Amino acid sequence: MQLTLEFGGGLELLCDSVKIHNINVALQNGIEKLTMKDLLSWVRTNLIKERPEMFMKGDSVRPGVLVLVNDCDWELSGQLDTTLEEKDVVVFISTLHGG
Amino acid sequence: MDSNGGGEVCRILRELKTLKASKSDIERRISDLEAQLRELNLNNGTVVPNGSSCTLMSTVDSGFGHGLSADMIYRYSRQLLIPSFGVQAQSNLLKSSILVVGAGGLGSPALLYLAACGVGRLGIVDHDVVELNNMHRQIIHTEAYIGQPKVKSAAASCRSINSTIQIVEHKEALCASNALEILSKYDIIVDATDNAPSRYMISDCCVVLGKPLVSGAAVGLEGQLTVYNYNGGPCYRCLFPTPPPTTACQRCSDSGVLGVVPGVIGVLQALETIKIAAAVGEPLSGRMLLFDALSARIRIVKIRGRSLQCEVCGENTAFTQKQFSEFDYENFTQSPLSTSPLKLNLLPADSRISSKEFKERIVNGEANVLVDVRPPHHYKIVSLPGSVNIPLSRLESRLPEISSFLNETKERKALNPDSVPSLYVICRRGNDSQRAVQLLHKMGFTIAKDIIGGLESWAQDVDQNFPTY
Ligand SMILES: [Zn+2]
């Protein structure tokens, strides 16, 4: 499944400072759908190069990270259970405090 | 320059300083008097005879039912001419009161525009003083105010743009014990602060008082903007119920910020505030604006609504004013409300050395290796001669380099076989160097010592010409 992932608010520093990743996630045999939970573990294994605790806590993202699926807060689509579709855009953004 | 010339320069500088001080004093008195006069005019409806400074004074209703005087009509005419804004929106604006918390990178442009557009009363909270390294982004301040309170400087700039509005100076740090009293005097709150505990505190206070909150943030080349607690929309805690780990809270003083980036967000904060105060348009509630300066992209995303489970604004929660004023925000977020830098103390005294003592050892020709553990882009700004740059994040994998530096130094200095060169670690302020020394001790480099206070202390105690940042 082809997806576009974007990291912002400093999270890109965890994946070699690259903000946009066009990825292709292979689906398991016999399984048709990919959930956000599956995607998070894929990201952790394949994209996060350092300090994974700055990205994840347990099987979700750490506090202070907003997850957007097609420009929509993942709280509105079922969080970890959100089902992804071909060409979806998923954004991970750390909240900023500076000013 | 000869010594006479030097004396002359000193005298001129002294006189300039005195003159500038009395100038700002006089300006302050003028605007105080003008404010008094306006109050008096409004209260007894007296018409002040046309004089040379009448533009400031004829604030009396011109009798067209919208409350704008002739001067106000002229001053704000370009806003009155916008069909979807018009005189009604301007009249609403003139009756509104806005509090901006923080007169820094976000607050500077927000305050300038809010003063210019004609809000009725504009409050400014800040406890900091203006510093040279603020000037690139905190455009409300001028060099003449370096060392003076930001509130005073910001208020003077706002008054010089618009002497007809009321400006209130709150020269104090906002905390849970004074926030209710200060925020309750205003209709709309603008969060232009720079730290996580302040953001939770201001949002909670707005929920308790039922005030809309225009929240902006910027670090590096990115910014974020949204409106909280507006018309049944979410509060900050609905979005971020659990504070982030302290290591995830980047600050401008550590991570840097391009001046124009908080500028863009601060201007947009002023815009959202004006829309709410004037009751026009659709405020950015339930949506968030994400600004990425480097790729020139602005993305507006839909965020969750008010959470029924929110601990502050949720359905069955009763977060009271009393609970608010007793809440420990520093403990909740594990970070300080003030921006004073962290001072760790992780090492025993015999594993530490002052910058002065380090200097003496160099002068005495001691054989040593100095490892600078700052990130490479810091090292490129300025570094001590002879130091080697191994960033803390890479230290563990680059230990063999330290061994070979120690060996090289030993050979170069022709030390006898039993003695080893000293190993010192330095960073910007002396926190990461302690973390590095802890790691080095654990990995067998027990001779490693930390230079207390880092390059900042070197600049302060050893070489005053050494650049700080
Ligand atoms: Zn809430």
Coordinates of C-alpha atoms and ligand atoms in Angstrom, one line a residue:
Chain A
M1 CA 0.0 0.0 0.0
Q2 CA 1.4 3.4 -1.1
L3 CA 1.2 6.1 1.6
T4 CA 2.8 9.5 2.2
L5 CA 4.1 10.1 5.7
E6 CA 5.1 13.5 7.0
F7 CA 7.0 14.4 10.2
G8 CA 7.0 17.8 11.7
G9 CA 7.5 19.9 14.8
G10 CA 10.9 18.3 15.4
L11 CA 9.9 14.6 14.9
E12 CA 11.7 14.6 11.5
L13 CA 15.0 14.7 13.6
L14 CA 14.2 11.1 14.6
C15 CA 14.2 10.0 10.9
D16 CA 17.4 11.5 9.5
S17 CA 15.8 15.0 9.3
V18 CA 13.7 13.9 6.3
K19 CA 10.2 15.3 6.6
I20 CA 8.3 13.6 3.7
H21 CA 8.5 9.8 3.2
N22 CA 6.7 8.1 0.3
I23 CA 6.4 4.5 1.5
N24 CA 5.1 1.2 0.3
V25 CA 3.9 -1.0 3.1
A26 CA 3.5 -4.7 2.2
L27 CA 0.3 -6.2 3.5
Q28 CA 0.4 -9.5 5.3
N29 CA -1.0 -12.5 3.3
G30 CA -4.7 -12.7 3.4
I31 CA -5.1 -9.4 5.2
E32 CA -6.7 -6.6 3.2
K33 CA -6.5 -3.6 5.5
L34 CA -3.9 -1.7 7.2
T35 CA -4.7 0.1 10.5
M36 CA -2.8 3.0 12.2
K37 CA -1.6 0.5 14.8
D38 CA 0.1 -1.5 12.0
L39 CA 1.5 1.6 10.5
L40 CA 3.0 2.8 13.8
S41 CA 4.9 -0.4 14.3
W42 CA 6.0 -0.3 10.7
V43 CA 7.3 3.3 11.2
R44 CA 9.1 2.4 14.3
T45 CA 10.9 -0.4 12.7
N46 CA 11.6 1.2 9.3
L47 CA 11.8 5.0 9.7
I48 CA 12.7 5.9 13.3
K49 CA 16.5 6.0 13.5
E50 CA 17.0 7.3 17.0
R51 CA 15.3 7.9 20.4
P52 CA 12.1 5.9 19.6
E53 CA 10.7 7.0 23.0
M54 CA 10.5 10.5 21.5
F55 CA 8.0 9.1 19.0
M56 CA 6.1 6.3 20.7
K57 CA 4.8 5.4 24.2
G58 CA 3.4 1.9 24.5
D59 CA 1.8 1.0 21.2
S60 CA 0.6 4.6 20.5
V61 CA 2.4 7.9 19.9
R62 CA 3.9 9.8 22.9
P63 CA 1.9 12.6 24.6
G64 CA 2.3 15.9 22.6
V65 CA 2.2 14.3 19.2
L66 CA -0.8 15.0 16.9
V67 CA -1.6 12.4 14.3
L68 CA -3.5 13.5 11.2
V69 CA -4.9 11.2 8.5
N70 CA -5.7 13.2 5.4
D71 CA -5.6 16.4 7.3
C72 CA -7.9 15.2 10.0
D73 CA -7.2 14.5 13.7
W74 CA -7.0 10.7 14.1
E75 CA -9.3 11.0 17.2
L76 CA -12.1 11.6 14.7
S77 CA -11.4 8.4 12.7
G78 CA -10.8 5.9 15.5
Q79 CA -7.1 6.5 16.6
L80 CA -5.2 3.3 16.4
D81 CA -8.1 1.5 14.7
T82 CA -8.2 4.0 11.8
T83 CA -8.2 2.0 8.6
L84 CA -5.8 3.4 5.9
E85 CA -6.4 3.4 2.2
E86 CA -4.2 3.6 -0.8
K87 CA -2.5 7.1 -1.2
D88 CA -3.5 8.3 2.2
V89 CA -1.4 11.0 3.8
V90 CA -0.5 10.6 7.4
V91 CA 1.1 13.5 9.3
F92 CA 2.9 13.1 12.7
I93 CA 3.5 16.5 14.3
S94 CA 5.0 17.4 17.7
T95 CA 3.2 20.3 19.4
L96 CA 5.4 23.4 19.7
H97 CA 5.7 25.5 22.8
G98 CA 8.2 28.1 21.8
G99 CA 7.6 31.7 20.8
Chain B
M1 CA 42.0 56.4 19.3
D2 CA 43.9 58.6 21.8
S3 CA 42.8 58.8 25.4
N4 CA 41.1 62.2 24.9
G5 CA 39.0 60.7 22.1
G6 CA 38.1 57.8 24.3
G7 CA 37.0 60.2 27.1
E8 CA 34.9 62.2 24.6
V9 CA 33.1 59.0 23.4
C10 CA 32.3 58.1 27.0
R11 CA 31.0 61.5 27.7
I12 CA 28.7 61.4 24.6
L13 CA 27.5 57.9 25.4
R14 CA 26.7 59.1 29.0
E15 CA 24.8 62.1 27.8
L16 CA 22.9 60.0 25.2
K17 CA 21.9 57.6 27.9
T18 CA 20.6 60.4 30.1
L19 CA 18.7 62.1 27.3
K20 CA 17.1 58.8 26.2
A21 CA 16.0 58.1 29.7
S22 CA 14.4 61.5 30.1
K23 CA 12.8 61.2 26.6
S24 CA 11.1 58.0 27.5
D25 CA 10.0 59.5 30.8
I26 CA 8.5 62.5 29.1
E27 CA 6.7 60.2 26.5
R28 CA 5.3 58.1 29.3
R29 CA 4.0 61.2 31.1
I30 CA 2.4 62.6 27.9
S31 CA 0.6 59.3 27.2
D32 CA -0.6 59.1 30.9
L33 CA -1.9 62.7 30.7
E34 CA -3.6 61.9 27.4
A35 CA -5.3 58.9 28.8
Q36 CA -6.5 60.9 31.8
L37 CA -7.9 63.5 29.5
R38 CA -9.7 60.9 27.4
E39 CA -11.3 59.4 30.5
L40 CA -12.4 62.9 31.7
N41 CA -13.9 63.7 28.3
L42 CA -15.7 60.4 28.1
N43 CA -17.1 60.8 31.6
N44 CA -18.5 64.3 31.4
G45 CA -19.0 64.6 27.6
T46 CA -17.1 67.9 27.5
V47 CA -16.1 69.0 24.1
V48 CA -12.5 70.1 24.1
P49 CA -11.9 73.2 22.0
N50 CA -10.0 72.5 18.9
G51 CA -6.3 73.0 19.6
S52 CA -3.1 71.8 18.1
S53 CA -3.4 68.3 19.6
C54 CA -7.1 67.9 18.9
T55 CA -6.6 64.7 17.0
L56 CA -6.0 63.0 20.3
M57 CA -9.0 64.5 22.1
S58 CA -12.2 64.6 20.2
T59 CA -13.1 61.0 21.1
V60 CA -16.7 62.1 21.7
D61 CA -19.4 60.3 19.9
S62 CA -20.2 62.1 16.7
G63 CA -23.8 61.1 17.1
F64 CA -24.2 58.5 14.3
G65 CA -25.2 55.8 16.7
H66 CA -22.1 53.6 16.3
G67 CA -20.0 55.4 18.9
L68 CA -17.1 56.4 16.6
S69 CA -15.9 60.0 16.8
A70 CA -14.7 61.9 13.8
D71 CA -11.1 61.1 14.6
M72 CA -11.9 57.4 15.0
I73 CA -13.7 57.4 11.7
Y74 CA -10.7 58.9 10.0
R75 CA -8.1 56.8 11.7
Y76 CA -9.9 53.5 11.1
S77 CA -11.5 54.5 7.7
R78 CA -9.7 51.8 5.7
Q79 CA -11.2 49.2 7.9
L80 CA -14.6 50.8 7.9
L81 CA -14.5 50.6 4.1
I82 CA -14.4 46.8 4.0
P83 CA -18.0 45.7 3.4
S84 CA -17.7 42.5 5.5
F85 CA -16.1 44.5 8.4
G86 CA -17.5 48.0 8.4
V87 CA -18.4 50.3 11.2
Q88 CA -20.2 47.8 13.3
A89 CA -17.2 45.5 13.5
Q90 CA -14.9 48.5 14.3
S91 CA -17.3 49.6 17.0
N92 CA -17.2 46.0 18.5
L93 CA -13.4 46.1 18.4
L94 CA -13.3 49.5 20.2
K95 CA -15.3 48.0 23.0
S96 CA -13.2 44.9 23.4
S97 CA -10.4 44.2 25.8
I98 CA -7.5 41.9 24.9
L99 CA -4.7 40.4 27.0
V100 CA -1.5 39.3 25.3
V101 CA 0.6 37.0 27.5
G102 CA 4.3 37.4 26.5
A103 CA 5.9 40.3 24.7
G104 CA 8.3 38.2 22.8
G105 CA 8.5 36.8 19.2
L106 CA 4.8 36.1 18.9
G107 CA 3.6 38.9 21.2
S108 CA 5.5 41.6 19.3
P109 CA 3.6 41.6 16.0
A110 CA 0.4 40.6 17.7
L111 CA 0.6 43.6 20.0
L112 CA 1.5 46.1 17.3
Y113 CA -1.4 45.1 15.1
L114 CA -3.9 44.9 18.0
A115 CA -2.9 48.4 19.1
A116 CA -3.0 49.7 15.5
C117 CA -6.4 48.2 14.6
G118 CA -8.2 49.9 17.6
V119 CA -9.1 47.5 20.3
G120 CA -10.5 49.3 23.3
R121 CA -8.1 48.1 26.0
L122 CA -4.8 46.1 25.4
G123 CA -3.1 44.4 28.3
I124 CA 0.5 43.1 28.2
V125 CA 2.0 40.5 30.7
D126 CA 5.7 39.9 30.8
H127 CA 8.3 39.8 33.5
D128 CA 11.4 39.7 31.3
V129 CA 13.8 42.4 30.1
V130 CA 14.8 43.1 26.5
E131 CA 18.1 41.5 25.4
L132 CA 20.2 41.9 22.3
N133 CA 19.5 38.3 21.2
N134 CA 15.7 39.1 21.2
M135 CA 16.0 41.9 18.6
H136 CA 15.9 39.7 15.5
R137 CA 12.3 38.5 16.2
Q138 CA 10.9 40.7 19.0
I139 CA 10.3 43.6 16.6
I140 CA 8.2 45.7 19.1
H141 CA 11.4 46.5 21.1
T142 CA 14.1 48.9 20.0
E143 CA 17.8 48.9 21.0
A144 CA 17.3 51.8 23.3
Y145 CA 15.2 49.5 25.6
I146 CA 17.9 46.7 26.0
G147 CA 18.0 45.9 29.7
Q148 CA 14.6 47.4 30.4
P149 CA 11.3 45.6 31.1
K150 CA 9.7 44.2 27.9
V151 CA 6.3 45.4 29.1
K152 CA 7.5 48.9 29.3
S153 CA 9.1 48.8 25.9
A154 CA 6.1 47.1 24.3
A155 CA 3.7 49.6 25.9
A156 CA 5.7 52.5 24.6
S157 CA 5.7 51.1 21.1
C158 CA 1.9 50.5 21.2
R159 CA 1.3 54.0 22.5
S160 CA 3.4 55.5 19.8
I161 CA 1.3 53.8 17.2
N162 CA -2.0 54.5 18.7
S163 CA -2.3 56.9 21.6
T164 CA -6.1 56.7 21.7
I165 CA -6.4 53.2 23.1
Q166 CA -5.9 52.1 26.7
I167 CA -2.7 50.1 27.3
V168 CA -2.3 48.2 30.6
E169 CA 1.2 47.1 31.8
H170 CA 1.4 43.9 33.9
K171 CA 5.1 43.7 34.8
E172 CA 5.0 40.3 36.5
A173 CA 5.3 36.6 35.7
L174 CA 1.9 35.0 35.2
C175 CA 1.3 32.2 37.7
A176 CA -1.6 30.2 39.0
S177 CA -2.0 32.6 41.9
N178 CA -2.4 35.8 39.9
A179 CA -3.8 34.5 36.6
L180 CA -7.4 34.6 37.6
E181 CA -7.3 38.2 38.7
I182 CA -5.4 39.4 35.6
L183 CA -7.2 37.3 32.9
S184 CA -10.7 38.1 34.3
K185 CA -10.3 41.7 33.3
Y186 CA -10.2 40.9 29.6
D187 CA -12.5 39.5 27.0
I188 CA -10.0 37.5 24.9
I189 CA -6.6 36.0 25.8
V190 CA -3.7 35.7 23.5
D191 CA -1.1 33.0 24.4
A192 CA 2.2 34.3 23.2
T193 CA 4.3 32.4 25.8
D194 CA 7.2 30.1 25.2
N195 CA 6.8 27.1 27.5
A196 CA 4.6 24.1 28.2
P197 CA 3.5 24.9 31.8
S198 CA 2.3 28.4 30.8
R199 CA 0.3 27.0 28.0
Y200 CA -1.6 24.5 30.3
M201 CA -2.0 27.2 32.9
I202 CA -3.4 29.8 30.5
S203 CA -5.8 27.4 28.8
D204 CA -7.1 26.1 32.2
C205 CA -7.6 29.6 33.4
C206 CA -9.5 30.5 30.2
V207 CA -11.8 27.5 30.7
V208 CA -12.5 28.4 34.3
L209 CA -13.2 32.0 33.3
G210 CA -15.0 31.1 30.1
K211 CA -12.7 33.2 27.8
P212 CA -11.6 32.4 24.3
L213 CA -7.9 31.7 23.9
V214 CA -5.9 32.5 20.7
S215 CA -2.9 30.2 20.9
G216 CA 0.3 30.4 18.8
A217 CA 3.7 28.7 18.9
A218 CA 6.8 28.8 16.8
V219 CA 10.2 27.1 16.9
G220 CA 12.9 26.9 14.3
L221 CA 11.1 27.2 10.9
E222 CA 7.7 25.9 12.0
G223 CA 4.7 27.5 13.6
Q224 CA 1.3 26.4 14.9
L225 CA -1.9 28.3 15.5
T226 CA -5.4 27.6 16.8
V227 CA -8.2 29.0 18.9
Y228 CA -9.2 27.2 22.1
N229 CA -12.3 27.3 24.3
Y230 CA -14.3 29.2 21.8
N231 CA -18.0 28.6 21.4
G232 CA -18.0 25.0 22.7
G233 CA -14.7 24.1 20.9
P234 CA -11.8 22.1 22.5
C235 CA -9.4 23.4 25.1
Y236 CA -5.7 22.8 25.1
R237 CA -6.1 19.8 27.4
C238 CA -8.7 18.2 25.2
L239 CA -5.9 18.0 22.6
F240 CA -3.0 17.3 24.9
P241 CA -4.4 15.7 28.1
T242 CA -0.9 14.4 29.1
P243 CA 2.1 16.8 29.0
P244 CA 4.9 15.8 26.7
P245 CA 8.2 14.6 28.1
T246 CA 10.5 17.5 28.9
T247 CA 13.0 16.4 26.4
A248 CA 10.4 17.0 23.7
C249 CA 9.9 20.7 24.6
Q250 CA 12.1 22.6 22.3
R251 CA 12.9 26.2 23.2
C252 CA 13.9 29.0 21.0
S253 CA 17.0 29.6 23.1
D254 CA 18.1 26.0 22.4
S255 CA 16.7 25.1 19.1
G256 CA 16.8 28.5 17.5
V257 CA 14.1 30.3 15.5
L258 CA 14.0 32.4 12.4
G259 CA 12.7 35.8 13.4
V260 CA 10.0 36.0 10.7
V261 CA 8.4 32.6 11.7
P262 CA 6.9 33.7 15.1
G263 CA 6.2 37.0 13.2
V264 CA 3.9 35.2 10.8
I265 CA 2.2 33.3 13.6
G266 CA 1.9 36.4 15.8
V267 CA 0.3 38.4 13.0
L268 CA -2.2 35.5 12.5
Q269 CA -2.9 35.5 16.3
A270 CA -3.8 39.2 16.0
L271 CA -6.1 38.4 13.0
E272 CA -8.0 35.7 14.9
T273 CA -8.3 37.9 17.9
I274 CA -9.7 40.8 15.8
K275 CA -12.2 38.4 14.2
I276 CA -13.5 37.2 17.6
A277 CA -13.5 40.7 19.1
A278 CA -15.2 42.2 16.1
A279 CA -17.6 39.2 15.7
V280 CA -16.7 38.7 12.0
G281 CA -15.8 35.6 10.1
E282 CA -15.0 32.1 11.3
P283 CA -12.4 31.9 14.0
L284 CA -9.9 29.0 13.8
S285 CA -11.6 26.9 16.4
G286 CA -11.7 23.1 15.9
R287 CA -9.0 23.6 13.3
M288 CA -5.3 24.1 13.5
L289 CA -2.9 25.9 11.2
L290 CA 0.5 24.4 10.6
F291 CA 3.1 26.6 9.0
D292 CA 6.3 25.1 7.5
A293 CA 8.5 28.0 6.4
L294 CA 11.1 26.0 4.7
S295 CA 8.8 24.3 2.2
A296 CA 6.5 27.4 2.1
R297 CA 3.4 25.4 3.1
I298 CA 0.5 26.2 5.3
R299 CA -1.8 23.4 6.1
I300 CA -5.1 23.7 7.9
V301 CA -6.2 20.5 9.6
K302 CA -9.4 19.5 11.4
I303 CA -8.9 18.7 15.1
R304 CA -11.1 17.0 17.6
G305 CA -13.9 18.8 19.3
R306 CA -14.3 19.3 23.1
S307 CA -13.6 16.0 24.8
L308 CA -16.3 14.8 27.2
Q309 CA -13.5 13.2 29.3
C310 CA -11.4 16.4 29.5
E311 CA -10.2 16.9 33.0
V312 CA -10.8 20.6 32.9
C313 CA -13.6 21.4 30.4
G314 CA -15.2 17.9 30.1
E315 CA -18.8 16.9 30.8
N316 CA -18.6 15.7 34.4
T317 CA -15.6 17.7 35.6
A318 CA -15.8 20.6 38.0
F319 CA -12.4 22.2 37.8
T320 CA -13.0 25.2 40.0
Q321 CA -11.2 28.5 40.3
K322 CA -9.9 27.4 43.7
Q323 CA -8.5 24.2 42.2
F324 CA -7.0 26.2 39.4
S325 CA -5.2 28.6 41.7
E326 CA -3.7 25.8 43.7
F327 CA -2.6 23.6 40.7
D328 CA 1.1 23.1 40.4
Y329 CA 1.8 23.5 36.7
E330 CA 5.6 23.2 37.0
N331 CA 5.2 19.8 38.7
F332 CA 2.5 18.7 36.2
T333 CA 4.7 19.4 33.2
Q334 CA 8.0 18.8 35.0
S335 CA 9.4 22.1 33.6
P336 CA 9.7 25.6 34.9
L337 CA 7.4 28.5 34.1
S338 CA 10.3 30.8 33.7
T339 CA 12.7 30.4 30.9
S340 CA 15.8 30.3 33.0
P341 CA 18.1 27.6 31.7
L342 CA 18.4 24.3 33.5
K343 CA 21.4 23.8 35.9
L344 CA 22.1 20.1 36.4
N345 CA 24.4 18.8 39.1
L346 CA 25.1 15.2 38.2
L347 CA 28.7 14.7 39.1
P348 CA 30.9 14.5 42.3
A349 CA 33.1 17.6 42.8
D350 CA 36.3 15.8 41.9
S351 CA 34.9 15.1 38.4
R352 CA 34.4 18.7 37.7
I353 CA 36.7 21.7 37.1
S354 CA 36.0 25.4 36.7
S355 CA 36.7 27.2 33.5
K356 CA 39.3 29.4 35.3
E357 CA 41.2 26.3 36.6
F358 CA 41.0 24.7 33.1
K359 CA 42.6 27.9 31.7
E360 CA 45.5 27.7 34.3
R361 CA 46.1 24.1 33.3
I362 CA 46.4 25.0 29.6
V363 CA 48.8 27.9 30.5
N364 CA 50.9 25.4 32.5
G365 CA 51.2 23.2 29.5
E366 CA 49.3 20.3 30.8
A367 CA 48.7 17.5 28.3
N368 CA 45.0 17.1 27.7
V369 CA 42.2 16.3 25.3
L370 CA 39.2 18.6 25.2
V371 CA 36.0 17.1 23.8
D372 CA 33.2 19.5 22.9
V373 CA 29.9 17.6 22.9
R374 CA 27.6 20.2 21.3
P375 CA 25.8 19.5 18.0
P376 CA 28.0 20.3 15.0
H377 CA 26.0 23.4 14.0
H378 CA 26.7 24.9 17.5
Y379 CA 30.4 24.0 17.1
K380 CA 30.6 25.9 13.8
I381 CA 29.4 29.1 15.5
V382 CA 32.3 29.2 18.0
S383 CA 34.6 26.8 19.7
L384 CA 37.7 26.6 21.9
P385 CA 41.0 26.1 19.9
G386 CA 42.3 22.6 20.1
S387 CA 38.9 21.1 21.0
V388 CA 37.4 18.1 19.1
N389 CA 33.7 18.0 18.4
I390 CA 32.0 14.7 19.3
P391 CA 28.2 15.4 19.8
L392 CA 26.6 13.8 22.8
S393 CA 24.2 11.9 20.7
R394 CA 27.1 10.2 18.9
L395 CA 29.5 9.9 21.8
E396 CA 28.9 6.2 22.6
S397 CA 29.7 5.1 19.0
R398 CA 32.8 7.4 18.8
L399 CA 34.6 6.3 22.0
P400 CA 37.5 4.8 20.0
E401 CA 38.3 8.3 18.6
I402 CA 38.7 9.5 22.2
S403 CA 41.1 6.7 22.9
S404 CA 43.2 7.6 19.9
F405 CA 43.2 11.3 20.7
L406 CA 44.5 10.4 24.2
N407 CA 47.2 8.2 22.7
E408 CA 48.3 10.8 20.1
T409 CA 48.5 13.5 22.8
K410 CA 50.6 11.2 25.0
E411 CA 53.1 10.6 22.2
R412 CA 53.1 14.2 21.1
K413 CA 53.8 15.5 24.6
A414 CA 56.3 12.6 25.1
L415 CA 54.7 11.7 28.5
N416 CA 56.3 8.9 30.5
P417 CA 54.6 5.5 30.1
D418 CA 52.7 5.7 33.4
S419 CA 51.0 9.0 33.0
V420 CA 47.9 9.7 30.9
P421 CA 46.7 13.1 29.4
S422 CA 43.7 14.7 31.1
L423 CA 40.3 14.4 29.5
Y424 CA 37.9 17.3 29.7
V425 CA 34.4 17.7 28.3
I426 CA 32.7 21.0 27.5
C427 CA 29.4 22.1 26.1
R428 CA 27.4 25.3 25.9
R429 CA 26.1 25.7 29.5
G430 CA 27.5 22.6 31.4
N431 CA 24.6 20.2 31.4
D432 CA 25.3 18.0 28.4
S433 CA 29.0 17.9 29.4
Q434 CA 27.9 16.3 32.7
R435 CA 25.7 13.8 30.9
A436 CA 28.7 13.0 28.7
V437 CA 31.1 12.6 31.6
Q438 CA 28.6 10.2 33.3
L439 CA 28.6 8.1 30.1
L440 CA 32.4 8.2 29.8
H441 CA 32.9 7.1 33.4
K442 CA 30.5 4.2 32.7
M443 CA 32.5 3.2 29.6
G444 CA 35.8 3.2 31.5
F445 CA 37.1 6.7 30.9
T446 CA 37.2 7.4 34.6
I447 CA 39.6 10.4 34.2
A448 CA 37.0 12.4 32.3
K449 CA 36.1 15.8 33.9
D450 CA 33.3 18.3 33.1
I451 CA 34.1 22.0 32.7
I452 CA 31.6 23.7 35.0
G453 CA 29.2 26.0 33.2
G454 CA 30.6 25.3 29.8
L455 CA 31.5 27.9 27.2
E456 CA 29.2 30.4 28.9
S457 CA 31.3 30.3 32.0
W458 CA 34.5 30.5 29.8
A459 CA 33.1 33.7 28.3
Q460 CA 32.1 35.1 31.7
D461 CA 35.2 34.2 33.8
V462 CA 38.1 33.7 31.4
D463 CA 37.7 35.5 28.1
Q464 CA 35.1 38.3 28.0
N465 CA 35.6 38.6 24.2
F466 CA 34.6 35.0 23.6
P467 CA 31.2 35.1 21.8
T468 CA 28.1 33.8 23.5
Y469 CA 24.9 32.9 21.9
Ligands
ZN1 ZN -10.8 20.5 27.5

